C-alpha atoms as a PDB file:
ATOM      1  CA  MET A   1     -11.790  26.430 -52.480  1.00  0.00           C
ATOM      2  CA  MET A   2      -8.410  25.023 -51.441  1.00  0.00           C
ATOM      3  CA  LYS A   3      -8.433  27.120 -48.248  1.00  0.00           C
ATOM      4  CA  ARG A   4     -11.891  25.815 -47.329  1.00  0.00           C
ATOM      5  CA  ALA A   5     -10.724  22.244 -47.828  1.00  0.00           C
ATOM      6  CA  LEU A   6      -7.657  22.860 -45.658  1.00  0.00           C
ATOM      7  CA  TYR A   7      -9.765  24.479 -42.917  1.00  0.00           C
ATOM      8  CA  LEU A   8     -12.186  21.567 -43.063  1.00  0.00           C
ATOM      9  CA  LEU A   9      -9.339  19.049 -42.826  1.00  0.00           C
ATOM     10  CA  LEU A  10      -7.806  20.949 -39.904  1.00  0.00           C
ATOM     11  CA  PHE A  11     -11.177  21.037 -38.152  1.00  0.00           C
ATOM     12  CA  ILE A  12     -11.625  17.281 -38.608  1.00  0.00           C
ATOM     13  CA  LEU A  13      -8.116  16.566 -37.287  1.00  0.00           C
ATOM     14  CA  LEU A  14      -8.673  18.768 -34.228  1.00  0.00           C
ATOM     15  CA  THR A  15     -12.030  17.120 -33.571  1.00  0.00           C
ATOM     16  CA  LEU A  16     -10.482  13.656 -33.799  1.00  0.00           C
ATOM     17  CA  ALA A  17      -7.625  14.642 -31.484  1.00  0.00           C
ATOM     18  CA  THR A  18     -10.075  16.050 -28.935  1.00  0.00           C
ATOM     19  CA  ALA A  19     -12.201  12.912 -29.139  1.00  0.00           C
ATOM     20  CA  GLN A  20      -9.152  10.682 -28.683  1.00  0.00           C
ATOM     21  CA  GLN A  21      -8.017  12.724 -25.690  1.00  0.00           C
ATOM     22  CA  ALA A  22     -11.480  12.509 -24.128  1.00  0.00           C
ATOM     23  CA  SER A  23     -11.550   8.774 -24.822  1.00  0.00           C
ATOM     24  CA  ALA A  24      -8.151   8.318 -23.153  1.00  0.00           C
ATOM     25  CA  GLN A  25      -9.418  10.208 -20.104  1.00  0.00           C
ATOM     26  CA  ASP A  26     -12.548   8.055 -20.029  1.00  0.00           C
ATOM     27  CA  GLU A  27     -10.366   4.948 -20.018  1.00  0.00           C
ATOM     28  CA  THR A  28      -8.527   6.026 -16.867  1.00  0.00           C
ATOM     29  CA  ILE A  29      -9.979   4.658 -13.645  1.00  0.00           C
ATOM     30  CA  VAL A  30      -9.551   7.157 -10.838  1.00  0.00           C
ATOM     31  CA  PHE A  31      -9.625   5.118  -7.652  1.00  0.00           C
ATOM     32  CA  THR A  32     -10.327   6.879  -4.353  1.00  0.00           C
ATOM     33  CA  PRO A  33      -9.949   4.846  -1.135  1.00  0.00           C
ATOM     34  CA  GLN A  34     -12.281   5.948   1.661  1.00  0.00           C
ATOM     35  CA  TRP A  35      -9.473   7.339   3.801  1.00  0.00           C
ATOM     36  CA  THR A  36      -5.963   8.769   3.743  1.00  0.00           C
ATOM     37  CA  ALA A  37      -2.908   6.771   2.678  1.00  0.00           C
ATOM     38  CA  GLN A  38      -2.264   3.797   4.956  1.00  0.00           C
ATOM     39  CA  ALA A  39      -1.765   0.028   4.941  1.00  0.00           C
ATOM     40  CA  GLN A  40      -5.534  -0.502   4.849  1.00  0.00           C
ATOM     41  CA  PHE A  41      -5.183   0.043   1.078  1.00  0.00           C
ATOM     42  CA  ALA A  42      -1.867  -1.737   0.559  1.00  0.00           C
ATOM     43  CA  GLY A  43      -3.057  -4.074  -2.201  1.00  0.00           C
ATOM     44  CA  TYR A  44      -3.996  -1.202  -4.482  1.00  0.00           C
ATOM     45  CA  TYR A  45      -0.657   0.533  -3.915  1.00  0.00           C
ATOM     46  CA  VAL A  46       1.107  -2.725  -4.729  1.00  0.00           C
ATOM     47  CA  ALA A  47      -0.955  -3.228  -7.901  1.00  0.00           C
ATOM     48  CA  GLU A  48       0.056   0.244  -9.090  1.00  0.00           C
ATOM     49  CA  ALA A  49       3.706   0.046  -7.981  1.00  0.00           C
ATOM     50  CA  LYS A  50       4.308  -3.469  -9.356  1.00  0.00           C
ATOM     51  CA  GLY A  51       2.618  -2.731 -12.684  1.00  0.00           C
ATOM     52  CA  PHE A  52      -0.311  -5.132 -12.224  1.00  0.00           C
ATOM     53  CA  TYR A  53      -2.805  -2.562 -13.513  1.00  0.00           C
ATOM     54  CA  GLN A  54      -0.650  -1.924 -16.551  1.00  0.00           C
ATOM     55  CA  GLU A  55      -0.373  -5.668 -17.192  1.00  0.00           C
ATOM     56  CA  ALA A  56      -4.179  -5.916 -17.022  1.00  0.00           C
ATOM     57  CA  GLY A  57      -4.511  -3.165 -19.613  1.00  0.00           C
ATOM     58  CA  VAL A  58      -6.116  -0.570 -17.359  1.00  0.00           C
ATOM     59  CA  LYS A  59      -4.942   2.935 -16.567  1.00  0.00           C
ATOM     60  CA  VAL A  60      -5.400   3.640 -12.856  1.00  0.00           C
ATOM     61  CA  ARG A  61      -4.757   6.792 -10.877  1.00  0.00           C
ATOM     62  CA  ILE A  62      -5.047   6.643  -7.077  1.00  0.00           C
ATOM     63  CA  GLU A  63      -6.383   9.858  -5.553  1.00  0.00           C
ATOM     64  CA  HIS A  64      -7.107   9.991  -1.826  1.00  0.00           C
ATOM     65  CA  PRO A  65     -10.112  11.919  -0.462  1.00  0.00           C
ATOM     66  CA  SER A  66     -10.006  15.181   1.436  1.00  0.00           C
ATOM     67  CA  ILE A  67     -12.164  16.715   4.145  1.00  0.00           C
ATOM     68  CA  THR A  68     -14.068  18.723   1.543  1.00  0.00           C
ATOM     69  CA  GLN A  69     -14.194  15.877  -0.981  1.00  0.00           C
ATOM     70  CA  PRO A  70     -14.954  12.532   0.721  1.00  0.00           C
ATOM     71  CA  SER A  71     -14.718   9.411  -1.411  1.00  0.00           C
ATOM     72  CA  MET A  72     -18.467   8.811  -1.791  1.00  0.00           C
ATOM     73  CA  SER A  73     -19.028  12.400  -2.869  1.00  0.00           C
ATOM     74  CA  ARG A  74     -16.280  12.018  -5.466  1.00  0.00           C
ATOM     75  CA  LEU A  75     -17.857   8.817  -6.790  1.00  0.00           C
ATOM     76  CA  LEU A  76     -21.360  10.243  -7.118  1.00  0.00           C
ATOM     77  CA  ASN A  77     -19.994  13.400  -8.775  1.00  0.00           C
ATOM     78  CA  ASN A  78     -17.991  11.323 -11.296  1.00  0.00           C
ATOM     79  CA  GLU A  79     -14.689  12.625  -9.925  1.00  0.00           C
ATOM     80  CA  CYS A  80     -13.589   9.027  -9.457  1.00  0.00           C
ATOM     81  CA  GLN A  81     -14.787   5.751 -10.922  1.00  0.00           C
ATOM     82  CA  ALA A  82     -14.161   3.399  -7.990  1.00  0.00           C
ATOM     83  CA  THR A  83     -13.946   3.643  -4.224  1.00  0.00           C
ATOM     84  CA  THR A  84     -13.784   1.441  -1.152  1.00  0.00           C
ATOM     85  CA  LEU A  85     -16.789   1.247   1.150  1.00  0.00           C
ATOM     86  CA  GLN A  86     -17.834  -0.842   4.086  1.00  0.00           C
ATOM     87  CA  LEU A  87     -20.805  -3.083   3.330  1.00  0.00           C
ATOM     88  CA  CYS A  88     -23.155  -1.188   5.671  1.00  0.00           C
ATOM     89  CA  GLN A  89     -22.189   2.103   4.045  1.00  0.00           C
ATOM     90  CA  ALA A  90     -22.778   0.720   0.572  1.00  0.00           C
ATOM     91  CA  MET A  91     -26.229  -0.488   1.604  1.00  0.00           C
ATOM     92  CA  GLU A  92     -27.134   2.976   2.878  1.00  0.00           C
ATOM     93  CA  VAL A  93     -26.049   4.508  -0.438  1.00  0.00           C
ATOM     94  CA  VAL A  94     -28.122   1.996  -2.435  1.00  0.00           C
ATOM     95  CA  ASP A  95     -31.106   2.530  -0.136  1.00  0.00           C
ATOM     96  CA  GLY A  96     -30.735   6.258  -0.823  1.00  0.00           C
ATOM     97  CA  GLY A  97     -31.304   5.710  -4.537  1.00  0.00           C
ATOM     98  CA  ASN A  98     -27.733   5.381  -5.862  1.00  0.00           C
ATOM     99  CA  PRO A  99     -27.199   1.849  -7.271  1.00  0.00           C
ATOM    100  CA  LEU A 100     -23.709   0.422  -6.728  1.00  0.00           C
ATOM    101  CA  VAL A 101     -21.864  -2.706  -7.844  1.00  0.00           C
ATOM    102  CA  ASN A 102     -19.346  -4.516  -5.663  1.00  0.00           C
ATOM    103  CA  ILE A 103     -16.535  -5.538  -8.027  1.00  0.00           C
ATOM    104  CA  LEU A 104     -14.130  -6.855  -5.376  1.00  0.00           C
ATOM    105  CA  GLN A 105     -14.594  -7.751  -1.705  1.00  0.00           C
ATOM    106  CA  THR A 106     -11.457  -7.698   0.424  1.00  0.00           C
ATOM    107  CA  SER A 107     -12.780  -7.869   3.992  1.00  0.00           C
ATOM    108  CA  MET A 108     -14.243 -11.195   5.136  1.00  0.00           C
ATOM    109  CA  ASN A 109     -14.560 -10.237   8.831  1.00  0.00           C
ATOM    110  CA  ASN A 110     -15.652  -7.285  10.912  1.00  0.00           C
ATOM    111  CA  ALA A 111     -12.891  -5.220  12.524  1.00  0.00           C
ATOM    112  CA  MET A 112     -14.915  -2.956  14.827  1.00  0.00           C
ATOM    113  CA  VAL A 113     -14.460  -2.979  18.603  1.00  0.00           C
ATOM    114  CA  ILE A 114     -15.586  -0.907  21.557  1.00  0.00           C
ATOM    115  CA  VAL A 115     -12.876  -0.063  24.068  1.00  0.00           C
ATOM    116  CA  SER A 116     -14.034   1.076  27.511  1.00  0.00           C
ATOM    117  CA  ALA A 117     -12.104   3.217  29.948  1.00  0.00           C
ATOM    118  CA  ARG A 118     -11.167   2.135  33.451  1.00  0.00           C
ATOM    119  CA  ASP A 119     -11.308  -1.573  32.511  1.00  0.00           C
ATOM    120  CA  LYS A 120     -15.126  -1.616  32.449  1.00  0.00           C
ATOM    121  CA  ASN A 121     -17.287  -3.929  30.356  1.00  0.00           C
ATOM    122  CA  PRO A 122     -18.911  -1.906  27.527  1.00  0.00           C
ATOM    123  CA  LEU A 123     -22.161  -3.853  27.984  1.00  0.00           C
ATOM    124  CA  THR A 124     -22.539  -2.587  31.558  1.00  0.00           C
ATOM    125  CA  GLN A 125     -22.176   1.096  30.676  1.00  0.00           C
ATOM    126  CA  LYS A 126     -25.723   2.265  30.010  1.00  0.00           C
ATOM    127  CA  GLY A 127     -25.874   5.832  28.780  1.00  0.00           C
ATOM    128  CA  ALA A 128     -22.098   5.969  28.295  1.00  0.00           C
ATOM    129  CA  ARG A 129     -20.476   8.667  26.183  1.00  0.00           C
ATOM    130  CA  VAL A 130     -19.018   6.682  23.288  1.00  0.00           C
ATOM    131  CA  GLY A 131     -16.829   8.029  20.505  1.00  0.00           C
ATOM    132  CA  ILE A 132     -17.987   7.345  16.943  1.00  0.00           C
ATOM    133  CA  TRP A 133     -16.505   8.388  13.595  1.00  0.00           C
ATOM    134  CA  SER A 134     -18.027  11.528  12.097  1.00  0.00           C
ATOM    135  CA  VAL A 135     -17.677  10.011   8.609  1.00  0.00           C
ATOM    136  CA  GLY A 136     -19.747   6.921   9.442  1.00  0.00           C
ATOM    137  CA  PHE A 137     -18.622   3.272   9.884  1.00  0.00           C
ATOM    138  CA  GLY A 138     -20.580   2.850  13.144  1.00  0.00           C
ATOM    139  CA  GLN A 139     -23.859   1.390  11.867  1.00  0.00           C
ATOM    140  CA  LEU A 140     -23.498  -1.970  13.633  1.00  0.00           C
ATOM    141  CA  ALA A 141     -22.575  -0.285  16.917  1.00  0.00           C
ATOM    142  CA  ILE A 142     -25.730   1.809  16.775  1.00  0.00           C
ATOM    143  CA  CYS A 143     -27.758  -1.342  16.072  1.00  0.00           C
ATOM    144  CA  MET A 144     -26.141  -3.096  19.049  1.00  0.00           C
ATOM    145  CA  SER A 145     -26.763  -0.130  21.351  1.00  0.00           C
ATOM    146  CA  ILE A 146     -30.456  -0.074  20.446  1.00  0.00           C
ATOM    147  CA  LYS A 147     -30.921  -3.854  20.593  1.00  0.00           C
ATOM    148  CA  ASP A 148     -29.255  -4.176  24.015  1.00  0.00           C
ATOM    149  CA  HIS A 149     -30.967  -1.006  25.392  1.00  0.00           C
ATOM    150  CA  LEU A 150     -27.619   0.595  26.191  1.00  0.00           C
ATOM    151  CA  ASP A 151     -28.710   4.120  25.195  1.00  0.00           C
ATOM    152  CA  TYR A 152     -25.188   5.228  24.352  1.00  0.00           C
ATOM    153  CA  GLN A 153     -24.582   8.945  23.866  1.00  0.00           C
ATOM    154  CA  TRP A 154     -22.655   9.111  20.601  1.00  0.00           C
ATOM    155  CA  VAL A 155     -19.861  11.678  20.428  1.00  0.00           C
ATOM    156  CA  ARG A 156     -18.497  12.331  16.937  1.00  0.00           C
ATOM    157  CA  PHE A 157     -14.758  12.444  16.315  1.00  0.00           C
ATOM    158  CA  ALA A 158     -12.785  12.962  13.104  1.00  0.00           C
ATOM    159  CA  GLN A 159      -9.853  10.587  12.996  1.00  0.00           C
ATOM    160  CA  ASN A 160      -7.962   9.997  16.225  1.00  0.00           C
ATOM    161  CA  VAL A 161      -8.300   8.790  19.791  1.00  0.00           C
ATOM    162  CA  ASN A 162      -7.417  12.000  21.642  1.00  0.00           C
ATOM    163  CA  LEU A 163     -10.844  12.486  23.249  1.00  0.00           C
ATOM    164  CA  PHE A 164     -10.776   9.005  24.748  1.00  0.00           C
ATOM    165  CA  VAL A 165      -7.155   9.218  25.904  1.00  0.00           C
ATOM    166  CA  ALA A 166      -7.893  12.597  27.510  1.00  0.00           C
ATOM    167  CA  GLY A 167     -10.705  11.034  29.562  1.00  0.00           C
ATOM    168  CA  ALA A 168     -13.558  12.878  27.853  1.00  0.00           C
ATOM    169  CA  LEU A 169     -15.271   9.627  26.806  1.00  0.00           C
ATOM    170  CA  ASP A 170     -16.385   6.520  28.671  1.00  0.00           C
ATOM    171  CA  ALA A 171     -15.655   4.342  25.637  1.00  0.00           C
ATOM    172  CA  THR A 172     -14.812   4.625  21.981  1.00  0.00           C
ATOM    173  CA  LEU A 173     -15.311   2.692  18.778  1.00  0.00           C
ATOM    174  CA  ALA A 174     -12.122   1.562  17.118  1.00  0.00           C
ATOM    175  CA  MET A 175     -11.008  -0.550  14.194  1.00  0.00           C
ATOM    176  CA  SER A 176      -8.820  -3.482  15.190  1.00  0.00           C
ATOM    177  CA  TYR A 177      -6.322  -2.516  12.473  1.00  0.00           C
ATOM    178  CA  ASN A 178      -6.213   1.220  13.224  1.00  0.00           C
ATOM    179  CA  GLU A 179      -7.427   3.055  16.348  1.00  0.00           C
ATOM    180  CA  TYR A 180      -6.985  -0.070  18.473  1.00  0.00           C
ATOM    181  CA  TYR A 181      -3.223   0.103  17.928  1.00  0.00           C
ATOM    182  CA  GLN A 182      -3.206   3.868  18.434  1.00  0.00           C
ATOM    183  CA  LEU A 183      -4.745   3.243  21.850  1.00  0.00           C
ATOM    184  CA  VAL A 184      -2.152   0.569  22.622  1.00  0.00           C
ATOM    185  CA  GLN A 185       0.621   2.997  21.667  1.00  0.00           C
ATOM    186  CA  ALA A 186      -1.004   5.608  23.926  1.00  0.00           C
ATOM    187  CA  GLY A 187      -0.721   3.215  26.876  1.00  0.00           C
ATOM    188  CA  ILE A 188      -4.368   2.186  27.192  1.00  0.00           C
ATOM    189  CA  LYS A 189      -4.777  -1.205  28.869  1.00  0.00           C
ATOM    190  CA  MET A 190      -6.568  -3.769  26.666  1.00  0.00           C
ATOM    191  CA  SER A 191      -8.231  -6.907  28.011  1.00  0.00           C
ATOM    192  CA  ASP A 192     -11.104  -9.264  27.260  1.00  0.00           C
ATOM    193  CA  LYS A 193     -13.099  -7.332  29.850  1.00  0.00           C
ATOM    194  CA  ASN A 194     -12.929  -3.832  28.382  1.00  0.00           C
ATOM    195  CA  VAL A 195     -12.713  -4.691  24.652  1.00  0.00           C
ATOM    196  CA  TYR A 196     -15.934  -5.778  22.903  1.00  0.00           C
ATOM    197  CA  ARG A 197     -15.320  -7.335  19.475  1.00  0.00           C
ATOM    198  CA  PHE A 198     -18.391  -7.163  17.254  1.00  0.00           C
ATOM    199  CA  CYS A 199     -17.309 -10.155  15.166  1.00  0.00           C
ATOM    200  CA  ASP A 200     -17.591 -12.384  18.253  1.00  0.00           C
ATOM    201  CA  HIS A 201     -21.117 -11.321  19.213  1.00  0.00           C
ATOM    202  CA  GLY A 202     -23.278 -11.965  16.166  1.00  0.00           C
ATOM    203  CA  TYR A 203     -22.163  -8.910  14.206  1.00  0.00           C
ATOM    204  CA  ASN A 204     -19.528 -10.423  11.939  1.00  0.00           C
ATOM    205  CA  VAL A 205     -20.497  -8.390   8.867  1.00  0.00           C
ATOM    206  CA  GLN A 206     -17.966  -7.825   6.091  1.00  0.00           C
ATOM    207  CA  GLU A 207     -16.479  -4.373   5.708  1.00  0.00           C
ATOM    208  CA  ASP A 208     -14.235  -3.077   2.899  1.00  0.00           C
ATOM    209  CA  GLY A 209     -15.065  -3.792  -0.724  1.00  0.00           C
ATOM    210  CA  VAL A 210     -14.506  -1.926  -4.005  1.00  0.00           C
ATOM    211  CA  TYR A 211     -17.608  -0.298  -5.467  1.00  0.00           C
ATOM    212  CA  VAL A 212     -18.498   1.498  -8.683  1.00  0.00           C
ATOM    213  CA  THR A 213     -21.805   3.036  -9.718  1.00  0.00           C
ATOM    214  CA  ARG A 214     -24.039   0.630 -11.615  1.00  0.00           C
ATOM    215  CA  ASP A 215     -24.266   3.111 -14.473  1.00  0.00           C
ATOM    216  CA  TYR A 216     -20.472   3.128 -14.828  1.00  0.00           C
ATOM    217  CA  TYR A 217     -20.317  -0.643 -14.510  1.00  0.00           C
ATOM    218  CA  GLU A 218     -22.877  -1.286 -17.246  1.00  0.00           C
ATOM    219  CA  LYS A 219     -20.830   0.863 -19.635  1.00  0.00           C
ATOM    220  CA  HIS A 220     -17.356  -0.383 -18.617  1.00  0.00           C
ATOM    221  CA  LYS A 221     -17.769  -3.983 -17.428  1.00  0.00           C
ATOM    222  CA  ASP A 222     -14.543  -5.311 -18.912  1.00  0.00           C
ATOM    223  CA  GLN A 223     -12.499  -2.420 -17.575  1.00  0.00           C
ATOM    224  CA  ALA A 224     -14.032  -2.744 -14.096  1.00  0.00           C
ATOM    225  CA  ARG A 225     -13.393  -6.486 -14.004  1.00  0.00           C
ATOM    226  CA  ARG A 226      -9.764  -6.094 -15.108  1.00  0.00           C
ATOM    227  CA  PHE A 227      -9.248  -3.431 -12.443  1.00  0.00           C
ATOM    228  CA  ALA A 228     -10.715  -5.786  -9.829  1.00  0.00           C
ATOM    229  CA  GLN A 229      -8.533  -8.726 -10.905  1.00  0.00           C
ATOM    230  CA  ALA A 230      -5.367  -6.620 -10.860  1.00  0.00           C
ATOM    231  CA  SER A 231      -6.296  -5.273  -7.410  1.00  0.00           C
ATOM    232  CA  LYS A 232      -6.843  -8.831  -6.166  1.00  0.00           C
ATOM    233  CA  LYS A 233      -3.395  -9.735  -7.502  1.00  0.00           C
ATOM    234  CA  GLY A 234      -1.993  -6.774  -5.578  1.00  0.00           C
ATOM    235  CA  TRP A 235      -3.486  -8.064  -2.324  1.00  0.00           C
ATOM    236  CA  GLU A 236      -2.247 -11.598  -2.951  1.00  0.00           C
ATOM    237  CA  TRP A 237       1.254 -10.251  -3.559  1.00  0.00           C
ATOM    238  CA  ALA A 238       0.998  -8.160  -0.382  1.00  0.00           C
ATOM    239  CA  ALA A 239       0.084 -11.246   1.658  1.00  0.00           C
ATOM    240  CA  ALA A 240       3.110 -13.088   0.281  1.00  0.00           C
ATOM    241  CA  HIS A 241       5.551 -10.152   0.646  1.00  0.00           C
ATOM    242  CA  PRO A 242       4.527  -8.117   3.734  1.00  0.00           C
ATOM    243  CA  GLU A 243       7.821  -6.285   4.321  1.00  0.00           C
ATOM    244  CA  GLU A 244       8.230  -5.252   0.686  1.00  0.00           C
ATOM    245  CA  THR A 245       4.582  -4.211   0.733  1.00  0.00           C
ATOM    246  CA  LEU A 246       5.286  -2.091   3.787  1.00  0.00           C
ATOM    247  CA  ASP A 247       8.059  -0.323   1.873  1.00  0.00           C
ATOM    248  CA  ILE A 248       5.528   0.560  -0.833  1.00  0.00           C
ATOM    249  CA  VAL A 249       2.935   1.693   1.739  1.00  0.00           C
ATOM    250  CA  MET A 250       5.432   4.008   3.419  1.00  0.00           C
ATOM    251  CA  GLN A 251       6.204   5.626   0.063  1.00  0.00           C
ATOM    252  CA  TYR A 252       2.522   6.527  -0.312  1.00  0.00           C
ATOM    253  CA  VAL A 253       2.322   7.650   3.320  1.00  0.00           C
ATOM    254  CA  GLU A 254       5.305   9.959   2.908  1.00  0.00           C
ATOM    255  CA  LYS A 255       4.089  11.259  -0.444  1.00  0.00           C
ATOM    256  CA  ASN A 256       0.759  12.201   1.140  1.00  0.00           C
ATOM    257  CA  HIS A 257       2.376  13.640   4.307  1.00  0.00           C
ATOM    258  CA  ILE A 258       0.518  11.333   6.709  1.00  0.00           C
ATOM    259  CA  ALA A 259       1.542  11.457  10.369  1.00  0.00           C
ATOM    260  CA  THR A 260       2.167   7.801  11.226  1.00  0.00           C
ATOM    261  CA  ASN A 261       5.065   5.386  11.637  1.00  0.00           C
ATOM    262  CA  ARG A 262       6.282   2.111  10.203  1.00  0.00           C
ATOM    263  CA  VAL A 263       5.497   0.149  13.376  1.00  0.00           C
ATOM    264  CA  LEU A 264       1.837   1.199  13.295  1.00  0.00           C
ATOM    265  CA  GLN A 265       1.576   0.507   9.555  1.00  0.00           C
ATOM    266  CA  ARG A 266       3.123  -2.946  10.010  1.00  0.00           C
ATOM    267  CA  LEU A 267       0.516  -3.796  12.669  1.00  0.00           C
ATOM    268  CA  MET A 268      -2.240  -2.447  10.433  1.00  0.00           C
ATOM    269  CA  LEU A 269      -1.115  -4.467   7.426  1.00  0.00           C
ATOM    270  CA  LYS A 270      -0.886  -7.685   9.452  1.00  0.00           C
ATOM    271  CA  GLU A 271      -4.392  -7.211  10.865  1.00  0.00           C
ATOM    272  CA  VAL A 272      -5.966  -6.200   7.536  1.00  0.00           C
ATOM    273  CA  LEU A 273      -4.522  -9.314   5.911  1.00  0.00           C
ATOM    274  CA  ARG A 274      -5.827 -11.449   8.786  1.00  0.00           C
ATOM    275  CA  LEU A 275      -9.318 -10.004   8.361  1.00  0.00           C
ATOM    276  CA  GLN A 276      -9.271 -11.015   4.697  1.00  0.00           C
ATOM    277  CA  VAL A 277      -9.226 -14.708   5.623  1.00  0.00           C
ATOM    278  CA  ASP A 278     -12.717 -16.194   5.959  1.00  0.00           C
ATOM    279  CA  ARG A 279     -13.298 -17.785   9.360  1.00  0.00           C
ATOM    280  CA  GLU A 280     -15.023 -20.831   7.909  1.00  0.00           C
ATOM    281  CA  SER A 281     -13.024 -21.652   4.776  1.00  0.00           C
ATOM    282  CA  LYS A 282      -9.709 -20.334   6.172  1.00  0.00           C
ATOM    283  CA  LYS A 283      -9.107 -18.813   2.733  1.00  0.00           C
ATOM    284  CA  ARG A 284      -8.732 -15.315   1.304  1.00  0.00           C
ATOM    285  CA  GLU A 285     -11.913 -15.478  -0.800  1.00  0.00           C
ATOM    286  CA  PHE A 286     -12.371 -11.942  -2.188  1.00  0.00           C
ATOM    287  CA  ARG A 287     -16.142 -12.343  -2.436  1.00  0.00           C
ATOM    288  CA  LEU A 288     -19.214 -10.756  -0.942  1.00  0.00           C
ATOM    289  CA  ARG A 289     -21.096 -13.300   1.178  1.00  0.00           C
ATOM    290  CA  PRO A 290     -24.895 -13.409   0.673  1.00  0.00           C
ATOM    291  CA  ASP A 291     -25.479 -14.412   4.315  1.00  0.00           C
ATOM    292  CA  MET A 292     -23.568 -11.390   5.602  1.00  0.00           C
ATOM    293  CA  VAL A 293     -25.456  -9.053   3.274  1.00  0.00           C
ATOM    294  CA  ARG A 294     -28.716 -10.509   4.571  1.00  0.00           C
ATOM    295  CA  ARG A 295     -27.600 -10.187   8.200  1.00  0.00           C
ATOM    296  CA  ALA A 296     -26.515  -6.571   7.794  1.00  0.00           C
ATOM    297  CA  SER A 297     -29.683  -5.651   5.929  1.00  0.00           C
ATOM    298  CA  GLN A 298     -31.946  -7.224   8.553  1.00  0.00           C
ATOM    299  CA  LEU A 299     -30.149  -5.465  11.409  1.00  0.00           C
ATOM    300  CA  MET A 300     -30.292  -2.083   9.711  1.00  0.00           C
ATOM    301  CA  VAL A 301     -33.963  -2.420   8.698  1.00  0.00           C
ATOM    302  CA  GLU A 302     -34.919  -3.499  12.234  1.00  0.00           C
ATOM    303  CA  ASN A 303     -33.208  -0.413  13.643  1.00  0.00           C
ATOM    304  CA  LYS A 304     -34.618   1.941  11.003  1.00  0.00           C
ATOM    305  CA  MET A 305     -31.257   2.632   9.387  1.00  0.00           C
ATOM    306  CA  LEU A 306     -32.579   1.379   6.051  1.00  0.00           C
ATOM    307  CA  LYS A 307     -36.048   2.006   4.657  1.00  0.00           C
ATOM    308  CA  ARG A 308     -36.065  -1.425   3.006  1.00  0.00           C
ATOM    309  CA  GLU A 309     -33.983  -4.558   2.679  1.00  0.00           C
ATOM    310  CA  VAL A 310     -31.020  -4.190   0.328  1.00  0.00           C
ATOM    311  CA  THR A 311     -30.343  -7.550  -1.313  1.00  0.00           C
ATOM    312  CA  TYR A 312     -27.206  -9.339  -2.386  1.00  0.00           C
ATOM    313  CA  GLY A 313     -28.416  -9.285  -5.985  1.00  0.00           C
ATOM    314  CA  GLU A 314     -28.510  -5.489  -5.964  1.00  0.00           C
ATOM    315  CA  LEU A 315     -24.860  -5.252  -4.997  1.00  0.00           C
ATOM    316  CA  ILE A 316     -23.238  -7.603  -7.482  1.00  0.00           C
ATOM    317  CA  ASP A 317     -22.896  -8.079 -11.222  1.00  0.00           C
ATOM    318  CA  ASN A 318     -26.001 -10.126 -11.984  1.00  0.00           C
ATOM    319  CA  GLY A 319     -24.140 -11.685 -14.877  1.00  0.00           C
ATOM    320  CA  GLN A 320     -21.468 -13.249 -12.650  1.00  0.00           C
END
């Protein structure tokens, strides 16, 4: 009888320990940015390095995506709890039947540009071979090409500007904080004539925000909100301490063996921080703008990139 009681007690203790371990794992937010380590995600690195997540009472582990495990795939397979997405990407995911919640918006302006070769105006190059990211991000460019009857031939590339520099493309899409500076470093001439900035031509749609699945959010609202607030604090600290932030970024870059340099990361950080300031209010607002959601949705529906309009209300916490 005594042995049975001891076995029962041992079983209960083991069960409780397993449950506590599972609970501890559930409490950890695995955050996967949409790309490899770089200054684009500086605020999150700062929040982890400076202990802001710990102060907020949330356990956070930053895990970058891989070629075989992109960030959105990780999110939908519950391999991470939060990721960064551009607004147009998030709308496509929601339209595809996977509800998401935007818990923090960092970008207030669009960073995409088209850079043409041989100092030509991108709007005069009908049928041009234009580089576009194989992982997405080019929704607004496709809309523009259709609307202006440019009939671009889209050529997919993975992550660099080699095709364009080698002369294999007539033009290429670039982010003003990333590929744009790679092209400058490669010696490509930039001017108002051969650089088309989407934000200046009616396409100023917000980009990066932090998203979680709605199912996760409904079950972990407090945790998600604390994670968002600590991340916001990380970005605010980064804006106030750019050089110290750059030190932190380079630690993540080196840890993840990313081929880049401090000069490029400094330029990226400066531009990312600039894009976080709203053009109208001149403030770093950290909010999704209903008018930009509406604009993006209308453009994508008109060009058959969405089956229906995705609304602002679908993307936020309705209890906010």
